[in-house]
Amino acid sequence: MRLLCYNAGVNITVRAFASYREALGAARLTLAVAPGATAREVWDLLRGRYPALDRLPAPVAFAVNDAYVPGETALRERDELVLIPPVSGGADAHVRLADGPIDLTDVVERVRHPQAGA
């Protein structure tokens, strides 16, 4: 496999959130990958190393150094790759048209729920 190359590798950091973090057992880890390895290839590498990831959907997006990038983006030394998980939430839709300023307190009260995580 071309991705893993301990002697001549490119060192990157991977950040994970939500279910990805749980599957990896850490919010952040450091990997040595082959020069030119892409964000999507790193995801595939991680799935091979952490079987719990294989049961999760693929990232909806990747970010490298705080910018969204395509999965085909090649990674460089000291890049930080962020795996953006799919998000879910809410069963009820709240729609209201307004002619004037939006009352933020009203909006928060309409969507407040004790089981909401965000």
mmCIF file of C-alpha atoms in Angstrom:
data_model
loop_
_atom_site.group_PDB
_atom_site.id
_atom_site.type_symbol
_atom_site.label_atom_id
_atom_site.label_comp_id
_atom_site.label_asym_id
_atom_site.label_seq_id
_atom_site.Cartn_x
_atom_site.Cartn_y
_atom_site.Cartn_z
ATOM 1 C CA MET A 1 0.000 0.000 0.000
ATOM 2 C CA ARG A 2 1.427 3.327 -1.015
ATOM 3 C CA LEU A 3 -0.067 5.331 1.843
ATOM 4 C CA LEU A 4 2.024 4.196 4.725
ATOM 5 C CA CYS A 5 5.712 4.901 4.540
ATOM 6 C CA TYR A 6 7.453 5.248 7.893
ATOM 7 C CA ASN A 7 10.962 6.025 6.621
ATOM 8 C CA ALA A 8 10.233 8.560 3.895
ATOM 9 C CA GLY A 9 6.752 9.596 4.860
ATOM 10 C CA VAL A 10 4.969 12.870 5.136
ATOM 11 C CA ASN A 11 3.800 13.548 8.678
ATOM 12 C CA ILE A 12 0.238 14.796 8.955
ATOM 13 C CA THR A 13 -2.239 15.337 11.759
ATOM 14 C CA VAL A 14 -5.768 13.982 11.502
ATOM 15 C CA ARG A 15 -8.579 15.586 13.504
ATOM 16 C CA ALA A 16 -11.825 13.740 14.040
ATOM 17 C CA PHE A 17 -15.166 14.726 15.510
ATOM 18 C CA ALA A 18 -18.291 12.972 16.772
ATOM 19 C CA SER A 19 -18.548 9.301 15.798
ATOM 20 C CA TYR A 20 -15.205 9.427 13.977
ATOM 21 C CA ARG A 21 -13.490 10.541 17.178
ATOM 22 C CA GLU A 22 -15.132 7.696 19.072
ATOM 23 C CA ALA A 23 -14.091 5.141 16.440
ATOM 24 C CA LEU A 24 -10.474 6.364 16.480
ATOM 25 C CA GLY A 25 -10.360 6.621 20.255
ATOM 26 C CA ALA A 26 -8.837 10.094 19.952
ATOM 27 C CA ALA A 27 -9.732 13.527 18.643
ATOM 28 C CA ARG A 28 -6.316 13.952 17.025
ATOM 29 C CA LEU A 29 -3.623 11.609 15.767
ATOM 30 C CA THR A 30 -0.411 11.840 13.794
ATOM 31 C CA LEU A 31 0.252 9.670 10.749
ATOM 32 C CA ALA A 32 3.133 9.153 8.368
ATOM 33 C CA VAL A 33 1.794 8.764 4.835
ATOM 34 C CA ALA A 34 3.463 8.543 1.459
ATOM 35 C CA PRO A 35 4.144 11.838 -0.303
ATOM 36 C CA GLY A 36 1.186 12.683 -2.498
ATOM 37 C CA ALA A 37 -1.333 10.684 -0.445
ATOM 38 C CA THR A 38 -4.779 12.216 -0.791
ATOM 39 C CA ALA A 39 -7.374 13.029 1.847
ATOM 40 C CA ARG A 40 -9.593 10.200 0.579
ATOM 41 C CA GLU A 41 -6.678 7.737 0.644
ATOM 42 C CA VAL A 42 -5.991 8.657 4.269
ATOM 43 C CA TRP A 43 -9.664 7.949 5.048
ATOM 44 C CA ASP A 44 -9.275 4.515 3.433
ATOM 45 C CA LEU A 45 -6.076 3.908 5.416
ATOM 46 C CA LEU A 46 -7.816 4.838 8.663
ATOM 47 C CA ARG A 47 -10.746 2.534 7.865
ATOM 48 C CA GLY A 48 -8.263 -0.323 7.498
ATOM 49 C CA ARG A 49 -6.609 0.440 10.828
ATOM 50 C CA TYR A 50 -9.740 1.274 12.822
ATOM 51 C CA PRO A 51 -12.506 -1.226 11.952
ATOM 52 C CA ALA A 52 -15.123 0.833 13.812
ATOM 53 C CA LEU A 53 -14.747 3.502 11.089
ATOM 54 C CA ASP A 54 -15.765 0.973 8.463
ATOM 55 C CA ARG A 55 -19.259 0.899 9.978
ATOM 56 C CA LEU A 56 -19.640 4.665 9.611
ATOM 57 C CA PRO A 57 -20.498 6.698 6.523
ATOM 58 C CA ALA A 58 -17.654 8.357 4.665
ATOM 59 C CA PRO A 59 -16.919 12.008 5.445
ATOM 60 C CA VAL A 60 -19.191 14.476 3.686
ATOM 61 C CA ALA A 61 -16.165 16.719 3.288
ATOM 62 C CA PHE A 62 -12.511 17.079 4.111
ATOM 63 C CA ALA A 63 -10.646 20.137 5.305
ATOM 64 C CA VAL A 64 -6.910 20.708 5.122
ATOM 65 C CA ASN A 65 -5.427 23.476 7.216
ATOM 66 C CA ASP A 66 -8.865 25.022 7.880
ATOM 67 C CA ALA A 67 -10.052 25.055 4.262
ATOM 68 C CA TYR A 68 -12.534 22.666 2.656
ATOM 69 C CA VAL A 69 -10.879 20.594 -0.068
ATOM 70 C CA PRO A 70 -11.831 17.818 -2.491
ATOM 71 C CA GLY A 71 -10.983 14.266 -1.446
ATOM 72 C CA GLU A 72 -8.350 14.130 -4.195
ATOM 73 C CA THR A 73 -6.261 16.833 -2.526
ATOM 74 C CA ALA A 74 -2.672 15.691 -1.973
ATOM 75 C CA LEU A 75 -1.346 16.156 1.540
ATOM 76 C CA ARG A 76 1.982 17.738 2.439
ATOM 77 C CA GLU A 77 4.273 17.693 5.456
ATOM 78 C CA ARG A 78 2.571 19.020 8.615
ATOM 79 C CA ASP A 79 -0.862 19.346 6.996
ATOM 80 C CA GLU A 80 -3.847 18.974 9.266
ATOM 81 C CA LEU A 81 -6.599 16.847 7.739
ATOM 82 C CA VAL A 82 -10.053 17.205 9.270
ATOM 83 C CA LEU A 83 -12.678 14.538 8.667
ATOM 84 C CA ILE A 84 -16.075 16.250 8.417
ATOM 85 C CA PRO A 85 -18.749 13.740 9.469
ATOM 86 C CA PRO A 86 -22.328 13.751 8.235
ATOM 87 C CA VAL A 87 -24.601 15.634 10.582
ATOM 88 C CA SER A 88 -28.113 14.883 11.597
ATOM 89 C CA GLY A 89 -30.713 16.517 13.645
ATOM 90 C CA GLY A 90 -34.128 17.800 14.130
ATOM 91 C CA ALA A 91 -37.402 16.256 13.219
ATOM 92 C CA ASP A 92 -39.518 19.384 13.299
ATOM 93 C CA ALA A 93 -39.112 22.173 10.802
ATOM 94 C CA HIS A 94 -39.772 25.723 11.911
ATOM 95 C CA VAL A 95 -40.391 28.197 9.136
ATOM 96 C CA ARG A 96 -41.619 31.736 9.511
ATOM 97 C CA LEU A 97 -41.457 34.679 7.144
ATOM 98 C CA ALA A 98 -40.597 37.998 8.697
ATOM 99 C CA ASP A 99 -40.698 41.533 7.357
ATOM 100 C CA GLY A 100 -38.551 42.969 10.134
ATOM 101 C CA PRO A 101 -35.575 41.997 12.258
ATOM 102 C CA ILE A 102 -35.439 38.403 13.451
ATOM 103 C CA ASP A 103 -35.789 37.929 17.207
ATOM 104 C CA LEU A 104 -32.905 35.597 18.103
ATOM 105 C CA THR A 105 -34.381 34.756 21.516
ATOM 106 C CA ASP A 106 -37.580 33.568 19.830
ATOM 107 C CA VAL A 107 -35.625 31.426 17.362
ATOM 108 C CA VAL A 108 -33.582 29.792 20.124
ATOM 109 C CA GLU A 109 -36.693 29.050 22.170
ATOM 110 C CA ARG A 110 -38.417 27.430 19.165
ATOM 111 C CA VAL A 111 -35.553 24.979 18.555
ATOM 112 C CA ARG A 112 -34.452 24.388 22.154
ATOM 113 C CA HIS A 113 -34.621 20.723 23.109
ATOM 114 C CA PRO A 114 -33.041 18.910 26.082
ATOM 115 C CA GLN A 115 -31.542 16.258 23.798
ATOM 116 C CA ALA A 116 -30.067 18.720 21.317
ATOM 117 C CA GLY A 117 -26.311 18.467 21.133
ATOM 118 C CA ALA A 118 -25.454 21.554 19.156
#
